[in-house]
Every structure is written in C-alpha cells, then in structure tokens.
Coordinates of C-alpha atoms in Angstrom, one line a residue:
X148 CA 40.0 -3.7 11.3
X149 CA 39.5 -1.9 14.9
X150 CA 38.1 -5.0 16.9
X151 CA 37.5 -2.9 20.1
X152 CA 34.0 -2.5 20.7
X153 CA 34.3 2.0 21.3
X154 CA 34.9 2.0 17.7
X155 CA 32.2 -0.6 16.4
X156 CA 29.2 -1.6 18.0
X157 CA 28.4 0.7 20.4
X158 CA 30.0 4.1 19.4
X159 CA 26.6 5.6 17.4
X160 CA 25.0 5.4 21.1
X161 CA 27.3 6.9 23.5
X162 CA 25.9 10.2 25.3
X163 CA 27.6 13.4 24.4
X164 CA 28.6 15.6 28.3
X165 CA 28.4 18.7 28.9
X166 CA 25.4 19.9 26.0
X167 CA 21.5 20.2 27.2
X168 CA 21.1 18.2 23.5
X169 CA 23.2 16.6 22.1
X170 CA 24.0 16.3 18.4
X171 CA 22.2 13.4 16.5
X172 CA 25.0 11.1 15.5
X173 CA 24.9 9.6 12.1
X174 CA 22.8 6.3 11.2
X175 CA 25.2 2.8 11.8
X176 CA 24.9 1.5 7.8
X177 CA 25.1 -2.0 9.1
X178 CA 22.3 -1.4 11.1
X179 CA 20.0 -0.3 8.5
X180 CA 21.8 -2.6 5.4
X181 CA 20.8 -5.6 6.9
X182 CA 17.4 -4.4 8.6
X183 CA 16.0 -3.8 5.0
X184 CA 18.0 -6.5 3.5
X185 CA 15.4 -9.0 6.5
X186 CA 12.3 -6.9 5.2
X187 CA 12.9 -7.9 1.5
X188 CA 13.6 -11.6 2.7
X189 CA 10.4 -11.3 4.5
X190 CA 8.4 -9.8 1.7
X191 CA 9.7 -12.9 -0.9
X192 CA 9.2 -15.4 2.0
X193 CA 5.3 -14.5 2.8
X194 CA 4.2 -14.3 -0.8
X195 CA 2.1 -17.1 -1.2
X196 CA 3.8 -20.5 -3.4
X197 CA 6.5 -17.5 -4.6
X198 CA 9.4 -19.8 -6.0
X199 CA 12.0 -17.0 -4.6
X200 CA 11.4 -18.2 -2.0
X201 CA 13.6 -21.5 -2.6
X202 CA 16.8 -19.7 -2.8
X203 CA 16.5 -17.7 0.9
X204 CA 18.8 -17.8 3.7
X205 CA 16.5 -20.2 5.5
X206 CA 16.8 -22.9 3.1
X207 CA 20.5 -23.3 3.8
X208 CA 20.8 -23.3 7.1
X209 CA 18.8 -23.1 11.0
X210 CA 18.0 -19.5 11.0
X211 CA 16.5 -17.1 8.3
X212 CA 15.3 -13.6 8.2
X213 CA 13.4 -13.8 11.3
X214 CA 16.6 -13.6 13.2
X215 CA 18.4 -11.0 11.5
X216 CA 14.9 -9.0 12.2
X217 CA 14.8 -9.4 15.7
X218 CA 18.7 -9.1 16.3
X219 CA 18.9 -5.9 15.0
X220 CA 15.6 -4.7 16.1
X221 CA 17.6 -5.4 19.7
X222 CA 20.5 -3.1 18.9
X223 CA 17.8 0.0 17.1
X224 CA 16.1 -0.4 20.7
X225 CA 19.3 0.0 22.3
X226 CA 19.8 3.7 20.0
X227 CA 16.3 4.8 20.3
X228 CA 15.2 3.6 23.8
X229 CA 18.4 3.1 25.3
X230 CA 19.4 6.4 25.2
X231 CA 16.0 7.9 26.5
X232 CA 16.9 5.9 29.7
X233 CA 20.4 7.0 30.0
X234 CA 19.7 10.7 29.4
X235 CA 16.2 11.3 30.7
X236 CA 16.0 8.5 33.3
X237 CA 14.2 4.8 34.0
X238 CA 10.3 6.1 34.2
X239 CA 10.5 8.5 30.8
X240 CA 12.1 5.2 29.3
X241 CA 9.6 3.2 30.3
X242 CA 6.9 5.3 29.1
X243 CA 9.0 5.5 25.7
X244 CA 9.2 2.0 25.4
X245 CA 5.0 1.9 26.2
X246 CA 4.8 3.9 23.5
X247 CA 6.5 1.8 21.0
X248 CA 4.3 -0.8 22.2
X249 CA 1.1 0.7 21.9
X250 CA 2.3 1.7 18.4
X251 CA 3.2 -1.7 17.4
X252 CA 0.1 -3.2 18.8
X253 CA -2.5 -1.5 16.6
X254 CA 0.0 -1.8 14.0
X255 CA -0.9 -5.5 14.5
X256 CA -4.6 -5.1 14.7
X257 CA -4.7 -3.0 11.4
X258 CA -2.9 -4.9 9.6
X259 CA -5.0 -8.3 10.9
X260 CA -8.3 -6.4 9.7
X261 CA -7.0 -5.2 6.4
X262 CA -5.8 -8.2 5.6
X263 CA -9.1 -10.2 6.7
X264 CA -11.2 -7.7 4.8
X265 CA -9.4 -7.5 1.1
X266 CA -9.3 -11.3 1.3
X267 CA -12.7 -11.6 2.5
X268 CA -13.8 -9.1 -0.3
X269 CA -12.0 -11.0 -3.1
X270 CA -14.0 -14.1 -2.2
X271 CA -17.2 -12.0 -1.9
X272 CA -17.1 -10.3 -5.0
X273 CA -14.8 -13.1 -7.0
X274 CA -15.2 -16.8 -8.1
X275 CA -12.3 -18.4 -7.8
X276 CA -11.8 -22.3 -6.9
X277 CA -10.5 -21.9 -3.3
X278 CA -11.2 -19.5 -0.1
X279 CA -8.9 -16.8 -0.2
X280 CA -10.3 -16.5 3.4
X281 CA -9.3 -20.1 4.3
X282 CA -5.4 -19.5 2.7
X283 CA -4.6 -18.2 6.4
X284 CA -7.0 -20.3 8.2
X285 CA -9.3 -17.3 9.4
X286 CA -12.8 -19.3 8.5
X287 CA -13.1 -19.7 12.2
X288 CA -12.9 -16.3 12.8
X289 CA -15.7 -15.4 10.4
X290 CA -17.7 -18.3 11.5
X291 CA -17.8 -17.1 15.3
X292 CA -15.9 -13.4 15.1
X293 CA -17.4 -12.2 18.7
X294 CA -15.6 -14.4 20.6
X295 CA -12.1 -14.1 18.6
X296 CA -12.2 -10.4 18.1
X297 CA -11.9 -10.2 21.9
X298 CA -9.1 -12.8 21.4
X299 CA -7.7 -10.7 18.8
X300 CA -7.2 -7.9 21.2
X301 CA -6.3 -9.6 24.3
X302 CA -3.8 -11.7 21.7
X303 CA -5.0 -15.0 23.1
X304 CA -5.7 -15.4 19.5
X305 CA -3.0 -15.1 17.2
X306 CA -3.4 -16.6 13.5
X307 CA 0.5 -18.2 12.3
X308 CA 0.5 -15.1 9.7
X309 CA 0.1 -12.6 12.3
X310 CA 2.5 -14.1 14.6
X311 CA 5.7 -11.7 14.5
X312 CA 4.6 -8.0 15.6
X313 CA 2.4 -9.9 19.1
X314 CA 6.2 -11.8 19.5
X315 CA 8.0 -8.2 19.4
X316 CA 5.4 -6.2 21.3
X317 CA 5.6 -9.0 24.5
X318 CA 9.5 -8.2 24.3
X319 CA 9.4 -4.7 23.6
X320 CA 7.1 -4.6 27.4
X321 CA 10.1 -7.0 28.6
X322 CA 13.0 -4.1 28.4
X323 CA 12.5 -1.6 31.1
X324 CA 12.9 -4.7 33.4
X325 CA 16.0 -6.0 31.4
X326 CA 17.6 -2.7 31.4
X327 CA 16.6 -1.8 35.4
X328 CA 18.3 -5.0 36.3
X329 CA 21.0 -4.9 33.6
X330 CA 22.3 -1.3 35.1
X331 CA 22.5 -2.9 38.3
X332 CA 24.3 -6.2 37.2
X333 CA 24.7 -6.9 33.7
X334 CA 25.5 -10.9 34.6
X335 CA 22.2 -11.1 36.3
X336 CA 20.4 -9.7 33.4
X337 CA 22.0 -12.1 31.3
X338 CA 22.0 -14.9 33.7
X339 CA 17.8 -14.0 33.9
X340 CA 17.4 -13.7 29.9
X341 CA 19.3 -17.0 29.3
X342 CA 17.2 -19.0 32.6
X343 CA 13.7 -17.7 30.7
X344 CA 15.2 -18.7 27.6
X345 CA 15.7 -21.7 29.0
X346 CA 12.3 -22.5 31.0
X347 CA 10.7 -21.5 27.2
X348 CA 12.5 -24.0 25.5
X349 CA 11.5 -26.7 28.0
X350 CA 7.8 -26.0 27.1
X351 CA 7.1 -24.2 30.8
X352 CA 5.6 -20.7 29.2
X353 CA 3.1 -21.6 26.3
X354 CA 1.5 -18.6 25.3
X355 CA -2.0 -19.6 23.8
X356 CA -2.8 -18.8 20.1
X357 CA -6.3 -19.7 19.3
X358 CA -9.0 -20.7 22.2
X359 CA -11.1 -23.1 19.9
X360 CA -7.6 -25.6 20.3
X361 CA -4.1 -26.1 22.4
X362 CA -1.9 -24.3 19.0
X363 CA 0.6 -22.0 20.9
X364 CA 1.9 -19.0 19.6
X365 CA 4.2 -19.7 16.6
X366 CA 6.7 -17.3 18.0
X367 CA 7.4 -17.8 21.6
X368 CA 9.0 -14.1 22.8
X369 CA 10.3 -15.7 26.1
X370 CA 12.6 -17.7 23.7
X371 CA 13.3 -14.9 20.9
X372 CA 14.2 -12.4 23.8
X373 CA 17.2 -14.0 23.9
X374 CA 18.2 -13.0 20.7
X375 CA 17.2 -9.7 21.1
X376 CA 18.8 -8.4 24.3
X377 CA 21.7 -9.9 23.0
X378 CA 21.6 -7.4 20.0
X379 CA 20.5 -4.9 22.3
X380 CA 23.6 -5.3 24.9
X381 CA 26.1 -5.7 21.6
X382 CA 25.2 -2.1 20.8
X383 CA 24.7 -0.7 24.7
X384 CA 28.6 -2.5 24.9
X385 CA 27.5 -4.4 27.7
X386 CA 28.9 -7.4 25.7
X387 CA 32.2 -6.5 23.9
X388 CA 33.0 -6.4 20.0
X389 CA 34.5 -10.1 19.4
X390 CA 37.9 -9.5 18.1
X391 CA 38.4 -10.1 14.3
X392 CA 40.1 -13.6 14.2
X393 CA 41.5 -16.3 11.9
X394 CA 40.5 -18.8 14.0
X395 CA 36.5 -17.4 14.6
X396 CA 35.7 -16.8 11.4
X397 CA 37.1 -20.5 10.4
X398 CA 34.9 -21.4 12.9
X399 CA 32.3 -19.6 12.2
X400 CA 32.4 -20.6 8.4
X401 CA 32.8 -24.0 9.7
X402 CA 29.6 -24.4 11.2
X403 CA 27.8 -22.6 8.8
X404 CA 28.7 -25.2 6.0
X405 CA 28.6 -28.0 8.3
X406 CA 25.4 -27.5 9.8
X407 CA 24.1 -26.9 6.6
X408 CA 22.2 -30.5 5.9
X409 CA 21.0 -30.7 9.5
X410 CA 19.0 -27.5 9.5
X411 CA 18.3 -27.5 5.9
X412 CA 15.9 -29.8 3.9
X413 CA 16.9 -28.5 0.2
X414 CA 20.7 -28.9 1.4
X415 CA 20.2 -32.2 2.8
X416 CA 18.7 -33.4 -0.2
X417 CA 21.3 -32.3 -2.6
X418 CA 23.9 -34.1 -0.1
X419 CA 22.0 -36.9 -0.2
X420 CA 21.6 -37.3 -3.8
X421 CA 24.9 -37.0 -4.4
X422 CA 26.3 -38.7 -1.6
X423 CA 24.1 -41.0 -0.2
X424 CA 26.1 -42.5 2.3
X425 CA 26.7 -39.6 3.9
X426 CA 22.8 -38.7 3.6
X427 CA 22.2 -42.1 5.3
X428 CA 24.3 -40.8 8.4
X429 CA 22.8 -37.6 8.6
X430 CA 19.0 -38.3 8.1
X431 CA 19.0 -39.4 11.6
X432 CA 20.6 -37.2 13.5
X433 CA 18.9 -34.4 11.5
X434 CA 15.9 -35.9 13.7
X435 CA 17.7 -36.3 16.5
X436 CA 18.3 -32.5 16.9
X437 CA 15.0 -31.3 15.7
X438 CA 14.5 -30.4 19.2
X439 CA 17.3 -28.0 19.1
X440 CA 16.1 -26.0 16.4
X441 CA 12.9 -25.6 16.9
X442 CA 11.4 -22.0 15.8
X443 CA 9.0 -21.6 18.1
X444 CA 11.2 -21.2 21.2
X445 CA 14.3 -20.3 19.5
X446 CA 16.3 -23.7 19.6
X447 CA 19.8 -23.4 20.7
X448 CA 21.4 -24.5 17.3
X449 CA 19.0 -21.6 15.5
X450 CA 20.6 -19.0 18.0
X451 CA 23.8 -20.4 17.3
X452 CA 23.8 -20.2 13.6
X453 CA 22.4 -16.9 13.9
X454 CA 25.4 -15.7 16.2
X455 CA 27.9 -17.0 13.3
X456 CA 26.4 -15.2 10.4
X457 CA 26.4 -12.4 12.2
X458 CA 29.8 -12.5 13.0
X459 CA 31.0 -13.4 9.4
X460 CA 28.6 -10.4 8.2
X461 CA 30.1 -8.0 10.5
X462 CA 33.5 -8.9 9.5
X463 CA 32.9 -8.6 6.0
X464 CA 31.4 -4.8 6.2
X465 CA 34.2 -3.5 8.0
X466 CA 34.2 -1.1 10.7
X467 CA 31.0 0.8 10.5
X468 CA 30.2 -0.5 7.6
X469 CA 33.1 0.4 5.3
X470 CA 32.7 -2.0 3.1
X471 CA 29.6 -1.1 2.3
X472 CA 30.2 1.9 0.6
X473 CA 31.2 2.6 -2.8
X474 CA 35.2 3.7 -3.2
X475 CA 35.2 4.1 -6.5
X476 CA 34.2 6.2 -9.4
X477 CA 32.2 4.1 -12.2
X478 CA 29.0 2.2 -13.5
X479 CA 28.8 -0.4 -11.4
X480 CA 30.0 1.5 -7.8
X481 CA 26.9 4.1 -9.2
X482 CA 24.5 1.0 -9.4
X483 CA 25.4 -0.6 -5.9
X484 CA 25.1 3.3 -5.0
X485 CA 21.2 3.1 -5.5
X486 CA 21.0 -0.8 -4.4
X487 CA 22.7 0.6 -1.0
X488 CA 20.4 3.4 -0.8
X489 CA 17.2 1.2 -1.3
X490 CA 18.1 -1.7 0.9
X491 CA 18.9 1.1 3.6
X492 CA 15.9 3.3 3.1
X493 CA 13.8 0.7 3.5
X494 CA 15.5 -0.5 6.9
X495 CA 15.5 2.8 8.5
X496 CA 11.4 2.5 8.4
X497 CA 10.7 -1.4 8.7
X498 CA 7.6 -1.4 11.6
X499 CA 6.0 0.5 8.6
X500 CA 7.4 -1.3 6.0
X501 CA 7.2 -4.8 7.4
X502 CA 3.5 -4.0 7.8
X503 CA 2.9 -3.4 4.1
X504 CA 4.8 -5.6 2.8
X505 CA 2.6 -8.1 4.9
X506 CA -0.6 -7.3 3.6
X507 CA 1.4 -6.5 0.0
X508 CA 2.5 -10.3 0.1
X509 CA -0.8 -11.6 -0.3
X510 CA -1.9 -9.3 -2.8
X511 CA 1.2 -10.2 -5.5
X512 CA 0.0 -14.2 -4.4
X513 CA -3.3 -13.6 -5.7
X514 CA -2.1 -11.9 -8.6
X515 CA 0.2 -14.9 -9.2
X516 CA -2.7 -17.2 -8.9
X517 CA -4.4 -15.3 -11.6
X518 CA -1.7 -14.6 -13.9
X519 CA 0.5 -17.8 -13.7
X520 CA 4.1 -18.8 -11.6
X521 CA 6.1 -18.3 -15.1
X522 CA 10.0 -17.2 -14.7
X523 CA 8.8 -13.8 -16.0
X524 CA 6.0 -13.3 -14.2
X525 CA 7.4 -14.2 -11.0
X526 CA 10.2 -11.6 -11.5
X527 CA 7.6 -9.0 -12.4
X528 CA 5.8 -9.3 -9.2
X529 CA 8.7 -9.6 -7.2
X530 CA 10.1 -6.5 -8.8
X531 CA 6.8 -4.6 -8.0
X532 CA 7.1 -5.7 -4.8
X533 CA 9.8 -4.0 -4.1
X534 CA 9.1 -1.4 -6.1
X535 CA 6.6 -0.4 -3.7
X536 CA 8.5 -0.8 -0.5
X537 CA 10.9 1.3 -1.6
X538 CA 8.2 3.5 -2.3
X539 CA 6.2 3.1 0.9
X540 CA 9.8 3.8 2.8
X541 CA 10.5 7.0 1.4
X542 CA 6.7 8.2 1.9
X543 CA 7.0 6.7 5.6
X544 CA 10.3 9.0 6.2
X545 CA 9.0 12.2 4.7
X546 CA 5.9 12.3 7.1
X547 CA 8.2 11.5 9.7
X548 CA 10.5 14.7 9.2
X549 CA 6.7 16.8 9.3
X550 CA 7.7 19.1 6.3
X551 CA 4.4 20.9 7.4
X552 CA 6.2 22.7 10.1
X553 CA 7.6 26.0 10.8
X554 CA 11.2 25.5 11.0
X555 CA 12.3 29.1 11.0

C-alpha cells in the first residue's frame, strides 16, 4: 500500500490549474462504502425493540454508527464545500455552506412533523394498548404545541429522536470559521477545535433541549466537531495519511478488543459469565470511566475508538478503496458486485436517505408490534427496509442529475 497521504485521502479534492472548470474527479468508494454502510446501521438501530439491533457495532465497543456518520460527513464537506472555498473564495463558501444548512434544517423540521403526524394519526384512527405519540415522548408537545413549535424552530427544543440533523446543522455553521482560521494556521484551528472540545466535555456549553426541564441536547456539536473537522482535515491533507504499520494496526486491534468490556454491556456480560474474576475487576472501572465515554459530548475514549476503526478499515480497503472491488470473474464477485453497488448508492445520498429511513424506522416498529418480533418476520421488515432505501437513493440521484433538462 501507498501510505503517503497525495495518493489516499486527499487526492479526489485537489484543484486541477490552468482549466476555467475543472474535470469532476471520480467518487472515493471508501467514502461512500462506509457512508451507506452508517445509514443501514442507523436504519436497524432506530427501529423500535428491532432485535438486529443486538448484533451492531455499538454493542462491542465505545463508538457506533454515529461516528462513522459524522466522520465521513467531515471528509464529503471537505470535497463539496472545501473546494468551493479553494476555487471560488471564503464568502461564495460561506454562502455554500449556509445553504447546506438551511437545507438540512427543514430537512429536520419535515421530518419532525411527518413523523409527529403518522404517529399521531395511528393513535387517532387506531386502538392499540400504548400511545404511539408517547413512544418518542412528544405528549408534551401536543399538550402545549404553541410554545414548543417556536422551540421547534429556534431548536431550543429538540426531542432525543430528532437529535442528529440540529447536531450537524450547528457544525455545518461552525466551518467557514474552522476553515478561515485553518488557512491561516492549521495548529490554531486544531488547537481551537480540541480547547471547545474540551470546554464541552467539562459541561461549560449545554445546549438546552426541551424548556419544560434542564434535558440538554443529546448530541452536543461543540463535542462531535471534533470528530468532524478531523475527517474534514484528513481529506483537505491538512493532517497526513498515517503510514500503514505493523505496530499501529496491533495497536489499533489491541484496543479495539481490549476496550471491548468497558464500553460494551453485551461484551462485558459474556466476559463476565465466563470469567468472573476478571468481570469482578472490570465492573468498576467500567464505572470509573463512564465519564470518558460519554455520548453526549463525545468522550475521549469514544473518539479514540472511533480513530482505531477507522484506521483498521482504511487499511483493509486498500488504497482508494481497492479492496473493495471485485477482481474476479464468478457468482459470488457478481453478488458482492450489487451488495457494493447498494451500500454505495445509498451513501452517495444519505441527508435524503437518513431522513427516510428515520421516519421509515418507525413505521417497520409498528408493523412489528402488529405482526410479531419472530426470526422471520424480523428479517422480512428488515429486508423491506432496505429495500426501500435502496429505492429512495436511486430516486434521490435521478432528480438530482434533472433528466428534464436540455443537454444538447
């Protein structure tokens, strides 16, 4: 493998000299592999009581698909924004950035009011034991909806469900500052990321979720920045490729495993039943560093995690993704063809798809409430699921190339 970081990370962004436009250079398939592999972790992980949901990445370890969501959502920003202030200058990147944000914002309000309204029409027009309403908590907003909707759109009210896209839209409106100060000194940039970081994790920037009570948001963004300028200045090549070594990935594999009972309850409680001794040791300092990976500011041990799966990933695609692709002729190279090909699809378009499969999630719960949590039945709606992402992606990318104009 090439470890230099011209021929990894940040080759698909460099400017081309000397051409009024340049040529679009081809998609990173790591980029968009393990985009859509996070959006159908997501989808399985916000499916109400879905027992798929025992068997993802964030019941073996601190992080989960959160992470890889927000990591590479850094480096896309650094490809689609990052470029605009290169080529056309700070003010026309700002005002790109503004527009992702306003995009993303009543992407968020949309899907909060579609999502309130089919589950507030299923209990209308259903009888069922339980409030559907009440699944997500949003009884108080019905009870008393003038004062919350203007919470709702000042996001000073922000139900747990609802949490992610108000986390990315605060950080999103963060760049232009990261990248004005980051093309004057990178160091300071980082030095500034890492001190808010910091001030968030010491419970100094609370960000106010609900105004009936003290809840903060669930997702703090002046902790999950961190995480994403870091994937952001891997791809600008601020911060180099690491070098593909022995000793890192043992390392990294090393602490993967390792830390596996401390951030994991379902890991912990297989090492504990079959080693109890060793559970006894580790039950308390599992509370001991609770602190330290903490979810709602991004708790050091989380990032840290994060930072080694990544690394172990990257190695294991290859240079631009290599690995990834099929090198041989036969069955089972045609069938990880297609797999390829949907995981990708559907991380080329996940604002869209994430979005669906949000307000999807709940739908496939209350199906699974009617029909049953059987083996078969599970795999059903989980296969529908993504089914219909798959589905929604491809629709989302062919009214984004606007067949409906002239092209001649």
């Amino acid at each position: 493998m090439n470890p230099s970081p011209a021929g990894t990370l940040n080759s698909a962004i460099e400017p081309s000299h000397g051409v009024t436009s340049p040529p679009r250079r081809p998609r990173d398939p790591r980029l968009d592999f393990f985009r859509g592999l996070a959006m159908y972790i997501i989808l399985i992980a916000h499916i109400p009581r879905n027992p798929w949901t025992h068997w993802i990445p964030a019941r073996f370890g601190f992080s989960d698909a959160t992470e890889i969501f927000v990591f590479c959502s850094g480096m896309a920003s650094a490809i689609a924004f990052g470029s605009v202030f290169a080529n056309k200058g700070f003010w026309m990147g700002t005002a790109r950035v503004l527009f992702r944000c306003w995009q993303v914002y009543w992407a968020h309000i949309a899907l909060f009011f579609f999502i309130a309204m089919y589950l507030a029409a299923i209990d209308t027009f259903g009888d069922f034991e339980k409030s559907y309403v009440n699944t997500l908590n949003l009884t108080p907003f019905f009870r008393d909806p003038i004062p919350n909707i203007v919470g709702l759109f000042s996001l000073t009210y922000v139900p747990n469900y609802f949490d992610i896209l108000p986390m990315y839209l605060v950080i999103l409106a963060m760049m232009p500052l990261f990248v004005a100060i980051a093309n004057r000194s990178f160091y300071l940039a980082a030095a500034i990321a890492i001190l808010v970081w910091f001030t968030a994790n010491l419970g100094f920037i609370p960000l106010p979720a609900e105004p009936w009570s003290d809840r903060e948001w669930f997702f703090n963004p002046f902790g999950w920045q961190l995480l994403f300028f870091t994937g952001f200045a891997f791809m600008k090549g601020w911060l180099p490729a690491p070098p593909v070594s022995k000793v890192l990935i043992i390392l990294a594999i090393g602490f993967v495993v390792i830390s596996a009972p401390f951030g994991s309850w379902k890991v912990f409680s297989w090492t504990n039943a079959s080693l109890p001794e060793l559970g006894e040791l580790i039950r308390p300092v599992r509370g001991e560093v609770r602190d330290f990976r903490t979810k709602t500011e991004l708790g050091i041990l989380r990032y840290i995690h994060f930072l080694a799966l990544a690394y172990l990933a990257w190695v294991a695609v290859g240079p631009r993704g290599s690995r990834l692709l099929p090198r041989r002729q036969g069955v089972l190279s045609f069938v990880w063809k297609i797999i390829l090909h949907c995981i990708s699809k559907v991380g080329q378009q996940s604002l869209a798809i994430f979005v669906f499969s949000m307000a999807l999630a709940r739908l496939i719960g209350f199906a699974f409430d009617q029909l049953g949590r059987e083996p078969q039945i599970v795999f059903l709606g989980n296969l529908v699921g993504f089914t219909l992402i798959i589905f929604v992606a491809h629709v989302t990318a062919w009214f984004k190339a606007t067949p409906w104009r002239d092209r001649s």
